[in-house]
JSON list of C-alpha atoms in Angstrom, two decimals:
[
{"chain": "A", "resi": 1, "resn": "ALA", "atom": "CA", "xyz": [-144.53, -193.93, 120.86]},
{"chain": "A", "resi": 2, "resn": "THR", "atom": "CA", "xyz": [-148.17, -192.91, 120.88]},
{"chain": "A", "resi": 3, "resn": "PRO", "atom": "CA", "xyz": [-148.57, -189.26, 121.85]},
{"chain": "A", "resi": 4, "resn": "THR", "atom": "CA", "xyz": [-150.68, -188.49, 124.90]},
{"chain": "A", "resi": 5, "resn": "PRO", "atom": "CA", "xyz": [-153.85, -186.61, 123.91]},
{"chain": "A", "resi": 6, "resn": "GLU", "atom": "CA", "xyz": [-153.80, -182.99, 125.00]},
{"chain": "A", "resi": 7, "resn": "VAL", "atom": "CA", "xyz": [-156.26, -182.13, 127.77]},
{"chain": "A", "resi": 8, "resn": "VAL", "atom": "CA", "xyz": [-158.69, -179.48, 126.54]},
{"chain": "A", "resi": 9, "resn": "VAL", "atom": "CA", "xyz": [-160.36, -177.24, 129.12]},
{"chain": "A", "resi": 10, "resn": "VAL", "atom": "CA", "xyz": [-163.06, -174.69, 128.23]},
{"chain": "A", "resi": 11, "resn": "GLN", "atom": "CA", "xyz": [-165.37, -172.55, 130.35]},
{"chain": "A", "resi": 12, "resn": "THR", "atom": "CA", "xyz": [-169.15, -172.32, 130.58]},
{"chain": "A", "resi": 13, "resn": "ALA", "atom": "CA", "xyz": [-170.86, -168.93, 130.35]},
{"chain": "A", "resi": 14, "resn": "SER", "atom": "CA", "xyz": [-170.68, -168.67, 134.15]},
{"chain": "A", "resi": 15, "resn": "GLY", "atom": "CA", "xyz": [-166.95, -169.48, 134.20]},
{"chain": "A", "resi": 16, "resn": "VAL", "atom": "CA", "xyz": [-167.02, -173.13, 135.28]},
{"chain": "A", "resi": 17, "resn": "ASN", "atom": "CA", "xyz": [-164.08, -175.09, 133.82]},
{"chain": "A", "resi": 18, "resn": "VAL", "atom": "CA", "xyz": [-165.03, -178.06, 131.63]},
{"chain": "A", "resi": 19, "resn": "THR", "atom": "CA", "xyz": [-162.50, -180.79, 130.82]},
{"chain": "A", "resi": 20, "resn": "LYS", "atom": "CA", "xyz": [-163.50, -182.07, 127.38]},
{"chain": "A", "resi": 21, "resn": "GLN", "atom": "CA", "xyz": [-163.96, -185.84, 127.16]},
{"chain": "A", "resi": 22, "resn": "ASP", "atom": "CA", "xyz": [-166.47, -188.00, 125.33]},
{"chain": "A", "resi": 23, "resn": "GLY", "atom": "CA", "xyz": [-168.70, -190.63, 126.84]},
{"chain": "A", "resi": 24, "resn": "THR", "atom": "CA", "xyz": [-172.17, -192.10, 126.53]},
{"chain": "A", "resi": 25, "resn": "TYR", "atom": "CA", "xyz": [-174.68, -192.29, 129.36]},
{"chain": "A", "resi": 26, "resn": "VAL", "atom": "CA", "xyz": [-178.18, -193.72, 129.66]},
{"chain": "A", "resi": 27, "resn": "ALA", "atom": "CA", "xyz": [-180.57, -191.98, 132.06]},
{"chain": "A", "resi": 28, "resn": "ASN", "atom": "CA", "xyz": [-181.84, -194.33, 134.77]},
{"chain": "A", "resi": 29, "resn": "ALA", "atom": "CA", "xyz": [-184.44, -191.73, 135.84]},
{"chain": "A", "resi": 30, "resn": "ASP", "atom": "CA", "xyz": [-185.96, -188.51, 134.53]},
{"chain": "A", "resi": 31, "resn": "VAL", "atom": "CA", "xyz": [-183.19, -185.88, 134.31]},
{"chain": "A", "resi": 32, "resn": "ASN", "atom": "CA", "xyz": [-183.26, -182.08, 133.79]},
{"chain": "A", "resi": 33, "resn": "LEU", "atom": "CA", "xyz": [-180.76, -180.60, 131.34]},
{"chain": "A", "resi": 34, "resn": "ARG", "atom": "CA", "xyz": [-179.67, -177.02, 132.05]},
{"chain": "A", "resi": 35, "resn": "ALA", "atom": "CA", "xyz": [-178.15, -174.19, 129.98]},
{"chain": "A", "resi": 36, "resn": "ASP", "atom": "CA", "xyz": [-175.17, -173.95, 132.38]},
{"chain": "A", "resi": 37, "resn": "ALA", "atom": "CA", "xyz": [-173.62, -176.04, 135.12]},
{"chain": "A", "resi": 38, "resn": "SER", "atom": "CA", "xyz": [-175.94, -174.80, 137.87]},
{"chain": "A", "resi": 39, "resn": "THR", "atom": "CA", "xyz": [-179.43, -175.48, 139.20]},
{"chain": "A", "resi": 40, "resn": "ASP", "atom": "CA", "xyz": [-180.03, -171.73, 138.74]},
{"chain": "A", "resi": 41, "resn": "ALA", "atom": "CA", "xyz": [-179.48, -172.01, 134.97]},
{"chain": "A", "resi": 42, "resn": "ALA", "atom": "CA", "xyz": [-182.38, -172.11, 132.52]},
{"chain": "A", "resi": 43, "resn": "LEU", "atom": "CA", "xyz": [-183.99, -175.49, 131.87]},
{"chain": "A", "resi": 44, "resn": "VAL", "atom": "CA", "xyz": [-183.12, -176.71, 128.36]},
{"chain": "A", "resi": 45, "resn": "ALA", "atom": "CA", "xyz": [-185.05, -179.98, 128.43]},
{"chain": "A", "resi": 46, "resn": "SER", "atom": "CA", "xyz": [-186.15, -182.84, 130.61]},
{"chain": "A", "resi": 47, "resn": "VAL", "atom": "CA", "xyz": [-185.21, -186.30, 129.40]},
{"chain": "A", "resi": 48, "resn": "ALA", "atom": "CA", "xyz": [-186.96, -189.49, 130.34]},
{"chain": "A", "resi": 49, "resn": "ASN", "atom": "CA", "xyz": [-185.59, -192.66, 131.88]},
{"chain": "A", "resi": 50, "resn": "GLY", "atom": "CA", "xyz": [-183.78, -194.65, 129.18]},
{"chain": "A", "resi": 51, "resn": "THR", "atom": "CA", "xyz": [-182.66, -191.61, 127.13]},
{"chain": "A", "resi": 52, "resn": "GLN", "atom": "CA", "xyz": [-179.11, -191.94, 125.77]},
{"chain": "A", "resi": 53, "resn": "LEU", "atom": "CA", "xyz": [-176.95, -188.87, 126.43]},
{"chain": "A", "resi": 54, "resn": "THR", "atom": "CA", "xyz": [-173.62, -188.10, 124.79]},
{"chain": "A", "resi": 55, "resn": "SER", "atom": "CA", "xyz": [-171.24, -186.56, 127.31]},
{"chain": "A", "resi": 56, "resn": "THR", "atom": "CA", "xyz": [-168.77, -184.01, 125.91]},
{"chain": "A", "resi": 57, "resn": "GLY", "atom": "CA", "xyz": [-167.05, -182.98, 129.14]},
{"chain": "A", "resi": 58, "resn": "VAL", "atom": "CA", "xyz": [-166.86, -182.99, 132.91]},
{"chain": "A", "resi": 59, "resn": "CYS", "atom": "CA", "xyz": [-167.11, -179.75, 134.89]},
{"chain": "A", "resi": 60, "resn": "ASP", "atom": "CA", "xyz": [-164.93, -178.80, 137.86]},
{"chain": "A", "resi": 61, "resn": "ASN", "atom": "CA", "xyz": [-168.08, -178.48, 139.99]},
{"chain": "A", "resi": 62, "resn": "GLY", "atom": "CA", "xyz": [-169.10, -182.08, 139.25]},
{"chain": "A", "resi": 63, "resn": "TRP", "atom": "CA", "xyz": [-171.65, -181.35, 136.54]},
{"chain": "A", "resi": 64, "resn": "VAL", "atom": "CA", "xyz": [-171.50, -183.20, 133.20]},
{"chain": "A", "resi": 65, "resn": "GLU", "atom": "CA", "xyz": [-171.61, -181.41, 129.83]},
{"chain": "A", "resi": 66, "resn": "VAL", "atom": "CA", "xyz": [-173.78, -183.23, 127.27]},
{"chain": "A", "resi": 67, "resn": "SER", "atom": "CA", "xyz": [-174.84, -182.79, 123.67]},
{"chain": "A", "resi": 68, "resn": "TYR", "atom": "CA", "xyz": [-178.62, -183.01, 123.31]},
{"chain": "A", "resi": 69, "resn": "GLU", "atom": "CA", "xyz": [-180.47, -182.42, 120.03]},
{"chain": "A", "resi": 70, "resn": "GLY", "atom": "CA", "xyz": [-177.61, -180.29, 118.72]},
{"chain": "A", "resi": 71, "resn": "GLN", "atom": "CA", "xyz": [-177.37, -178.17, 121.88]},
{"chain": "A", "resi": 72, "resn": "THR", "atom": "CA", "xyz": [-174.81, -178.14, 124.65]},
{"chain": "A", "resi": 73, "resn": "ALA", "atom": "CA", "xyz": [-176.49, -178.72, 128.00]},
{"chain": "A", "resi": 74, "resn": "TYR", "atom": "CA", "xyz": [-175.47, -179.69, 131.52]},
{"chain": "A", "resi": 75, "resn": "VAL", "atom": "CA", "xyz": [-176.71, -182.28, 133.99]},
{"chain": "A", "resi": 76, "resn": "SER", "atom": "CA", "xyz": [-175.87, -182.31, 137.67]},
{"chain": "A", "resi": 77, "resn": "GLY", "atom": "CA", "xyz": [-173.07, -184.79, 138.32]},
{"chain": "A", "resi": 78, "resn": "GLU", "atom": "CA", "xyz": [-174.84, -185.83, 141.51]},
{"chain": "A", "resi": 79, "resn": "ILE", "atom": "CA", "xyz": [-177.95, -186.64, 139.50]},
{"chain": "A", "resi": 80, "resn": "GLY", "atom": "CA", "xyz": [-175.80, -187.97, 136.68]},
{"chain": "A", "resi": 81, "resn": "ARG", "atom": "CA", "xyz": [-174.02, -190.46, 138.93]},
{"chain": "A", "resi": 82, "resn": "ALA", "atom": "CA", "xyz": [-177.27, -191.52, 140.52]},
{"chain": "A", "resi": 83, "resn": "SER", "atom": "CA", "xyz": [-179.41, -191.38, 137.40]},
{"chain": "A", "resi": 84, "resn": "CYS", "atom": "CA", "xyz": [-177.11, -192.16, 134.49]},
{"chain": "A", "resi": 85, "resn": "ARG", "atom": "CA", "xyz": [-174.82, -195.09, 133.89]},
{"chain": "A", "resi": 86, "resn": "GLU", "atom": "CA", "xyz": [-171.83, -194.88, 131.62]},
{"chain": "A", "resi": 87, "resn": "ARG", "atom": "CA", "xyz": [-171.95, -197.27, 128.71]},
{"chain": "A", "resi": 88, "resn": "VAL", "atom": "CA", "xyz": [-168.70, -199.14, 128.23]}
]
């Protein structure tokens, strides 16, 4: 039998739980990437429509953790759902 992968949960600096899972998204609009899973967090970068983002986790508060230019950043899940599409 194939073992079920263990669910890995980590926390952001502000204590938001992140369930680690990989995915790839393409921004359908300009998107702000933040240092933590909050609109109050520092802006890391803004990415343009068409930018491919590698998701590394999903936060309990609906934000998505991404890897961008070697940094961990976060995009609002609300924006992510509206502005990014998962590549299958």
